[in-house]
Amino acid sequence: MTFMTAARTTPADPPQLGLRERKKIKTRQAIRAATYALIEEQGYDATTIEQIADRAEVSPSTVFRYFPTKEDIVITDAWDPVMTEELRTRPLDESWAATLRHVMRTALDRSLAEEPEVTRLRTRLGVEVPAVRARMIESTAATGRLLRDALAERSGLDPDSLELRVFAMSVMGGLMEVSHYWAETGHRDDIRDLVDRALDVLEHGLPTGKA
Amino acid sequence: MTFMTAARTTPADPPQLGLRERKKIKTRQAIRAATYALIEEQGYDATTIEQIADRAEVSPSTVFRYFPTKEDIVITDAWDPVMTEELRTRPLDESWAATLRHVMRTALDRSLAEEPEVTRLRTRLGVEVPAVRARMIESTAATGRLLRDALAERSGLDPDSLELRVFAMSVMGGLMEVSHYWAETGHRDDIRDLVDRALDVLEHGLPTGKA
DNA sequence: CCGCGAAGTGGCGGTAACTCTCATAAGCTT
DNA sequence: AAGCTTATGAGAGTTACCGCCACTTCGCGG
């Protein structure tokens, strides 16, 4: 579930990490920062790995060591563990829609608070750059599997059954579209409201009735 | 909507096309055939454009003239126009699920009849090769827009509203998963049954109740 | 039936995202 | 401080894809 997420950066984690670890984190951040800056300046396609490496003051090889693909630099989702945790802490008898509502809101609040610009840039790129969108969808699909497991627990259905898989992916498809809509309309709305509306649709069908 | 589709090949279209046109069609088919053969032999990644060009007896440049990307050689979807037509001919008061059921069945019947092997290979590649999957999803999203318009007509809702967009994409997400499931389970089931079951879920929610 | 414009093709050089390998350097351990 | 581990840089190689130019082939009007 990449599309609206922040990567962990600010939270105080410099307790007793070795110099090595701290340097790695710094490098990682430097690469991401360089990438975002360059993309804002020149656009995604025009930004090459070499430029990113230069600005981050590392070698191109190092960039690839930290991120498997260019898209991944943009995406960097530290979110799935958070979501897993959130999902797990919700009461089992809560409706899936309520659970999702809660989980999404938590994630979005955090993401918007920590890195609002990045969050927006990311969804924008998801609309504009096919490769980024593709990568995001992969990530969303992974989250869908999490959701599937949660739904399986709640419903007693087999998580590998066609029914549950279809259901989970359909929900994720709907949520994907929210991100798309948000970016396409210039981030005009509060995405949390959009998510709420989307969940209404997913839960009860289209407003006018038949669904 | 690529994932389960056949490209038009066999239907008799050699009425009075110029030599040029006929050659183009032949070249196109040759490239596709070469690609499928090579992929069966060696796998997708191991198959290079050069090999494809060699076997199809054209130059690499020509391959790219016919298909914008390697994935597109595999995908080649002549289906959207067919789907549009089908959607249009259905009565407006039919439920969306019934319409989709009909449209999907028509398409699948044709696809399975014309190019069963290719249909299977394609869905398999959709599972195995991220790039192909990505391309398929794009195609599915396009079909989603078609569906959206059809739903707008039927419901009177604004096709650009968040609600309708979310709904349409959620349906497409569910259908995508069917293709994935079909391929993952080794094409054991009849995909048309799977689609029916998926549409049941999308229409009525999960079997055991809460949805 | 011929010649001329248009369209299809091949070849080539370039770019950029990756991958692999190897040597060096930097951090960690005892 | 020596020695092991791990991160880094440099370079060479692969491959998808793009743009350009020259050549052939086709189809049409005179």
XYZ file of C-alpha atoms (C1' of nucleotides) in Angstrom:
482
model
C 0.000 0.000 0.000
C 2.328 2.574 -1.231
C 0.326 5.222 -2.726
C -0.286 7.415 0.207
C 2.435 6.602 2.550
C 5.379 8.125 4.245
C 8.645 6.429 4.871
C 9.878 6.425 8.366
C 12.401 9.183 8.687
C 11.940 11.557 11.553
C 11.057 9.267 14.462
C 13.899 9.252 16.932
C 15.768 6.060 16.250
C 19.348 7.083 16.944
C 19.565 5.211 20.224
C 22.546 2.908 20.054
C 22.998 2.200 16.358
C 26.499 1.657 15.130
C 28.138 4.309 13.010
C 27.645 2.047 10.062
C 23.921 1.795 10.478
C 23.528 5.484 10.960
C 25.501 6.174 7.833
C 23.357 3.827 5.878
C 20.239 5.594 6.962
C 21.758 8.907 6.037
C 22.771 7.690 2.636
C 19.348 6.327 2.034
C 17.773 9.582 2.932
C 20.246 11.522 0.866
C 19.343 9.477 -2.174
C 15.662 9.914 -1.632
C 16.002 13.630 -1.026
C 18.149 14.093 -4.107
C 15.633 12.179 -6.143
C 12.670 14.193 -4.989
C 14.468 17.465 -5.555
C 15.584 16.529 -9.033
C 12.166 15.284 -9.994
C 10.572 18.509 -8.858
C 13.072 20.414 -10.937
C 13.130 18.369 -14.107
C 10.465 15.732 -13.982
C 10.811 12.031 -13.513
C 12.016 10.838 -16.872
C 14.570 13.567 -17.257
C 16.133 12.598 -13.962
C 18.833 9.988 -14.355
C 20.398 7.760 -11.795
C 23.694 9.452 -12.441
C 22.288 12.830 -11.502
C 20.753 11.373 -8.395
C 24.038 9.783 -7.465
C 25.896 13.029 -8.036
C 23.600 15.095 -5.919
C 23.505 12.508 -3.163
C 27.287 12.294 -3.358
C 27.451 8.606 -3.894
C 28.234 6.472 -6.883
C 25.567 5.131 -9.205
C 26.379 1.641 -8.021
C 25.495 2.655 -4.519
C 22.145 3.991 -5.602
C 21.298 0.600 -6.987
C 22.500 -1.051 -3.853
C 19.969 0.887 -1.852
C 17.069 0.711 -4.276
C 16.467 -2.006 -6.807
C 14.861 0.311 -9.321
C 14.433 3.990 -9.923
C 10.752 3.748 -9.085
C 11.542 2.271 -5.728
C 13.435 5.370 -4.718
C 10.214 7.262 -5.047
C 8.041 4.652 -3.445
C 9.849 3.350 -0.396
C 7.086 1.962 1.618
C 7.726 1.256 5.245
C 4.074 0.956 5.719
C 3.079 -2.637 5.490
C 4.423 -3.520 8.929
C 2.520 -0.583 10.368
C -0.617 -1.671 8.620
C -0.189 -5.247 9.765
C 0.109 -4.037 13.298
C -2.910 -1.783 13.038
C -4.950 -4.522 11.495
C -3.979 -6.856 14.244
C -4.927 -4.536 17.057
C -8.456 -3.946 15.840
C -11.211 -5.979 17.447
C -12.141 -9.024 15.428
C -15.830 -8.287 15.456
C -15.421 -4.863 13.938
C -16.680 -4.649 10.378
C -14.009 -4.709 7.728
C -15.052 -1.288 6.539
C -14.682 0.223 9.970
C -11.332 -1.416 10.384
C -10.102 -0.143 7.061
C -11.427 3.283 7.821
C -9.420 3.369 10.962
C -6.261 1.944 9.488
C -6.323 4.240 6.525
C -6.917 7.266 8.618
C -4.051 6.463 10.912
C -1.713 5.962 8.015
C -2.828 9.054 6.185
C -2.622 11.248 9.228
C 0.886 10.190 9.797
C 1.903 10.448 6.193
C 0.442 13.891 5.728
C 1.962 15.103 8.952
C 5.419 13.790 8.299
C 5.956 14.360 4.616
C 3.048 16.151 3.029
C 4.968 17.242 -0.031
C 6.363 13.828 -0.700
C 2.977 12.278 -0.244
C 1.557 14.523 -2.904
C 4.466 14.157 -5.263
C 4.178 10.443 -4.977
C 0.530 10.248 -5.885
C 1.147 12.661 -8.718
C 3.860 10.459 -10.090
C 1.530 7.537 -9.720
C -0.736 9.217 -12.209
C 1.900 10.568 -14.546
C 4.555 7.890 -14.725
C 3.441 4.437 -15.741
C 6.440 2.753 -14.193
C 5.778 4.356 -10.847
C 2.127 3.520 -11.031
C 3.008 -0.071 -11.768
C 5.259 -0.258 -8.775
C 2.589 1.248 -6.594
C 0.085 -1.279 -7.724
C 2.436 -4.068 -6.788
C 2.672 -2.603 -3.374
C -1.064 -2.217 -3.138
C -1.503 -5.820 -4.140
C 0.781 -6.835 -1.301
C -1.362 -4.882 1.100
C -4.338 -6.594 -0.427
C -2.905 -9.893 0.701
C -2.683 -8.556 4.210
C -6.254 -7.448 4.036
C -7.202 -10.849 2.739
C -5.713 -12.528 5.754
C -7.457 -10.146 8.079
C -10.727 -10.778 6.320
C -10.168 -14.501 6.492
C -9.752 -14.343 10.227
C -12.895 -12.316 10.608
C -15.080 -14.299 8.256
C -13.756 -17.792 8.661
C -13.355 -18.092 4.914
C -10.297 -19.627 3.333
C -7.843 -16.820 2.598
C -6.917 -18.586 -0.623
C -10.444 -18.916 -1.875
C -11.338 -17.109 -5.025
C -14.106 -15.284 -3.253
C -11.929 -13.742 -0.613
C -9.195 -12.880 -3.052
C -11.589 -11.182 -5.392
C -13.180 -9.293 -2.586
C -9.917 -8.063 -1.124
C -8.530 -6.998 -4.459
C -11.702 -5.227 -5.369
C -11.450 -3.179 -2.210
C -7.844 -2.354 -2.977
C -8.756 -1.425 -6.520
C -11.264 1.026 -5.175
C -8.738 2.537 -2.811
C -6.201 2.826 -5.603
C -8.681 4.850 -7.516
C -9.001 7.253 -4.624
C -5.341 8.043 -4.841
C -5.635 8.500 -8.562
C -8.612 10.764 -8.185
C -6.927 12.809 -5.527
C -3.887 13.455 -7.680
C -5.872 14.046 -10.846
C -7.968 16.706 -9.181
C -4.863 18.489 -8.019
C -5.027 17.305 -4.414
C -7.887 19.696 -3.947
C -9.810 17.560 -1.462
C -8.815 16.097 1.823
C -7.867 12.597 0.897
C -9.222 11.268 4.165
C -12.678 12.366 3.189
C -12.237 10.738 -0.171
C -11.245 7.502 1.471
C -14.327 7.670 3.651
C -16.555 8.156 0.651
C -14.848 5.345 -1.172
C -15.348 2.996 1.724
C -18.991 3.922 1.780
C -19.262 2.870 -1.821
C -17.344 -0.314 -1.244
C -19.464 -1.156 1.735
C -22.920 -0.201 0.523
C -22.646 0.077 -3.213
C -23.352 3.089 -5.333
C -25.358 5.815 -3.605
C -28.443 5.766 -5.813
C -29.230 2.226 -4.986
C -28.531 -0.726 -7.202
C -25.208 -2.320 -6.451
C -8.885 -5.388 -20.434
C -6.095 -7.422 -21.677
C -5.703 -10.269 -19.415
C -7.918 -12.792 -21.016
C -8.139 -11.745 -24.548
C -7.359 -12.886 -28.001
C -6.087 -10.722 -30.759
C -7.935 -10.811 -33.972
C -6.088 -13.103 -36.324
C -8.091 -15.825 -37.959
C -11.277 -14.042 -39.004
C -11.422 -13.772 -42.760
C -10.222 -10.324 -43.608
C -8.334 -10.896 -46.839
C -10.968 -9.349 -49.054
C -9.360 -6.660 -51.124
C -6.543 -5.383 -48.981
C -3.524 -4.050 -50.784
C -0.418 -6.154 -50.887
C 1.110 -3.737 -48.462
C -1.590 -4.183 -45.867
C -1.533 -7.919 -46.120
C 2.202 -7.926 -45.656
C 1.906 -5.806 -42.581
C -0.561 -8.189 -41.056
C 1.700 -11.089 -41.831
C 4.687 -9.371 -40.325
C 2.721 -8.564 -37.214
C 1.659 -12.148 -36.846
C 5.145 -13.403 -37.530
C 6.508 -11.253 -34.737
C 3.869 -12.377 -32.321
C 4.306 -16.013 -33.230
C 8.063 -15.800 -32.912
C 7.691 -14.158 -29.556
C 5.341 -16.763 -28.187
C 7.494 -19.586 -29.423
C 10.661 -18.150 -27.977
C 9.032 -17.424 -24.674
C 7.771 -20.977 -24.417
C 11.265 -22.209 -25.131
C 13.322 -19.897 -22.988
C 11.091 -17.777 -20.850
C 10.257 -14.141 -21.151
C 13.352 -12.468 -19.840
C 15.734 -14.655 -21.729
C 14.033 -13.750 -24.958
C 15.537 -10.673 -26.545
C 14.142 -8.459 -29.234
C 17.008 -9.488 -31.437
C 16.041 -13.145 -31.208
C 12.463 -12.281 -31.941
C 13.513 -10.239 -34.929
C 15.719 -13.035 -36.193
C 13.049 -15.652 -35.972
C 10.421 -13.405 -37.484
C 12.897 -12.522 -40.234
C 12.728 -8.819 -39.738
C 15.095 -6.310 -38.236
C 14.924 -5.242 -34.613
C 13.882 -1.787 -35.742
C 10.871 -3.280 -37.405
C 9.827 -5.079 -34.278
C 9.686 -1.779 -32.463
C 7.799 -0.225 -35.308
C 5.063 -2.761 -34.830
C 5.011 -2.859 -31.050
C 6.004 -0.035 -28.752
C 7.384 -2.336 -26.090
C 8.299 -5.944 -25.632
C 5.332 -6.474 -23.342
C 2.990 -5.224 -25.982
C 3.980 -8.019 -28.294
C 2.576 -10.406 -25.778
C -0.476 -8.368 -24.931
C -1.943 -7.059 -28.148
C -5.445 -6.363 -27.159
C -7.998 -5.863 -29.873
C -10.660 -6.219 -27.326
C -11.747 -2.864 -26.100
C -13.682 -2.029 -29.258
C -15.442 -5.373 -28.988
C -16.264 -4.727 -25.386
C -17.514 -1.243 -26.125
C -19.806 -2.667 -28.738
C -21.069 -5.382 -26.451
C -21.674 -2.925 -23.672
C -23.585 -0.704 -25.995
C -25.895 -3.407 -27.254
C -27.040 -4.491 -23.836
C -30.353 -3.156 -22.583
C -29.939 -0.167 -20.322
C -32.096 -1.569 -17.591
C -30.083 -4.729 -17.226
C -28.111 -4.865 -13.990
C -24.435 -4.089 -14.335
C -23.544 -7.511 -13.063
C -25.665 -9.223 -15.673
C -24.187 -7.045 -18.359
C -20.663 -7.775 -17.258
C -21.445 -11.439 -17.024
C -22.586 -11.436 -20.590
C -19.755 -9.336 -21.932
C -17.097 -11.326 -20.175
C -18.538 -14.591 -21.327
C -18.650 -13.478 -24.914
C -15.079 -12.312 -24.806
C -13.812 -15.382 -23.039
C -15.615 -17.756 -25.326
C -14.061 -16.146 -28.299
C -10.621 -15.909 -26.779
C -10.581 -19.510 -25.647
C -11.880 -20.681 -28.989
C -9.454 -18.739 -31.110
C -6.209 -18.893 -29.204
C -6.483 -21.036 -26.122
C -2.763 -21.494 -25.732
C -1.991 -17.857 -26.092
C -4.706 -16.953 -23.658
C -3.153 -19.189 -21.076
C 0.380 -18.105 -21.752
C -0.672 -14.538 -21.411
C -2.286 -14.908 -18.036
C 0.693 -16.920 -16.897
C 3.040 -14.159 -17.923
C 0.770 -11.741 -16.148
C 1.561 -13.556 -12.954
C 5.215 -14.217 -13.587
C 6.515 -11.111 -15.310
C 5.975 -7.826 -13.525
C 6.342 -5.784 -16.682
C 3.668 -7.770 -18.443
C 1.402 -7.565 -15.451
C 1.863 -3.828 -15.366
C 0.931 -3.523 -18.975
C -2.126 -5.665 -18.421
C -3.252 -3.539 -15.564
C -3.056 -0.459 -17.717
C -5.251 -2.170 -20.180
C -7.668 -3.234 -17.491
C -7.824 0.311 -16.207
C -8.783 1.469 -19.672
C -11.594 -1.037 -19.719
C -12.557 0.246 -16.318
C -13.148 3.630 -17.847
C -15.442 2.053 -20.383
C -17.314 0.345 -17.629
C -17.539 3.602 -15.786
C -19.233 5.265 -18.706
C -21.650 2.412 -19.084
C -22.463 2.585 -15.407
C -22.929 6.318 -15.606
C -25.496 5.905 -18.341
C -27.344 3.317 -16.364
C -27.297 5.060 -13.021
C -27.418 8.689 -13.991
C -24.387 9.384 -11.856
C -21.562 11.587 -13.039
C -18.949 9.355 -14.683
C -16.260 11.540 -13.172
C -17.542 11.314 -9.652
C -15.369 9.654 -7.099
C -18.111 7.204 -6.280
C -18.464 5.870 -9.773
C -14.765 5.751 -10.383
C -14.170 3.842 -7.192
C -16.926 1.449 -7.951
C -15.773 0.728 -11.487
C -12.178 0.220 -10.490
C -13.141 -2.016 -7.642
C -14.992 -4.248 -10.050
C -12.017 -4.326 -12.376
C -9.725 -5.095 -9.487
C -11.854 -8.076 -8.659
C -11.807 -9.295 -12.222
C -8.041 -8.867 -12.412
C -7.750 -11.134 -9.447
C -9.724 -13.798 -11.265
C -7.127 -13.879 -13.990
C -4.398 -14.071 -11.435
C -6.119 -16.857 -9.587
C -6.732 -18.777 -12.762
C -3.075 -18.668 -13.755
C -1.786 -19.343 -10.259
C -3.872 -22.456 -9.929
C -2.495 -23.741 -13.201
C -5.581 -22.954 -15.279
C -7.279 -25.829 -13.583
C -10.749 -24.308 -13.537
C -12.915 -22.989 -16.282
C -12.262 -19.306 -16.125
C -15.826 -18.541 -17.075
C -17.027 -20.160 -13.880
C -14.486 -18.193 -11.939
C -15.725 -14.984 -13.477
C -19.257 -15.895 -12.522
C -18.264 -16.524 -8.965
C -16.329 -13.290 -8.846
C -19.273 -11.339 -10.135
C -21.411 -12.923 -7.460
C -19.039 -11.631 -4.854
C -18.874 -8.205 -6.418
C -22.613 -8.035 -6.641
C -23.654 -9.521 -3.322
C -20.598 -9.397 -1.147
C -18.859 -12.300 0.493
C -20.922 -15.495 0.691
C -21.155 -15.814 4.456
C -22.943 -12.590 4.856
C -21.316 -9.399 6.018
C -20.098 -7.307 3.131
C 3.430 0.595 -68.338
C 6.244 3.767 -66.223
C 7.789 6.857 -63.161
C 7.138 9.213 -58.794
C 5.677 9.991 -54.154
C 4.686 7.493 -50.092
C 5.305 3.909 -47.051
C 7.940 0.052 -45.026
C 12.476 -1.460 -43.790
C 17.262 -1.973 -42.216
C 21.313 -0.245 -40.067
C 23.560 2.483 -36.884
C 24.634 5.302 -33.084
C 22.984 6.834 -28.780
C 20.895 6.730 -24.020
C 19.858 4.980 -19.654
C 18.501 1.410 -16.476
C 20.162 -2.232 -14.579
C 23.836 -6.313 -13.462
C 28.329 -8.353 -12.184
C 32.845 -8.323 -10.724
C 36.649 -6.842 -8.348
C 39.573 -3.912 -5.732
C 39.711 -0.571 -2.079
C 38.264 1.609 1.992
C 35.897 2.031 6.146
C 33.845 0.151 10.486
C 33.839 -3.381 13.872
C 35.899 -7.006 16.944
C 39.109 -9.134 19.988
C 46.597 -2.924 16.160
C 45.566 -6.873 13.304
C 42.066 -9.128 10.996
C 37.442 -9.918 9.466
C 33.261 -8.063 7.611
C 30.771 -4.981 5.045
C 30.027 -0.786 2.254
C 31.631 1.645 -1.636
C 33.432 2.888 -6.230
C 34.877 1.928 -10.785
C 34.303 -0.281 -14.969
C 32.566 -3.257 -18.366
C 28.555 -5.583 -20.224
C 23.569 -6.319 -21.467
C 19.296 -4.857 -23.331
C 15.244 -2.177 -24.202
C 14.175 1.516 -26.725
C 14.739 6.131 -29.693
C 15.953 8.946 -33.818
C 18.031 9.449 -38.108
C 19.124 8.402 -42.759
C 19.484 5.665 -46.783
C 17.322 2.124 -49.511
C 13.866 -0.682 -51.343
C 9.134 -1.674 -52.459
C 4.469 -0.681 -53.445
C 0.544 1.725 -55.595
C -1.248 5.139 -58.228
C -2.021 8.650 -62.009
C -0.797 9.875 -66.418
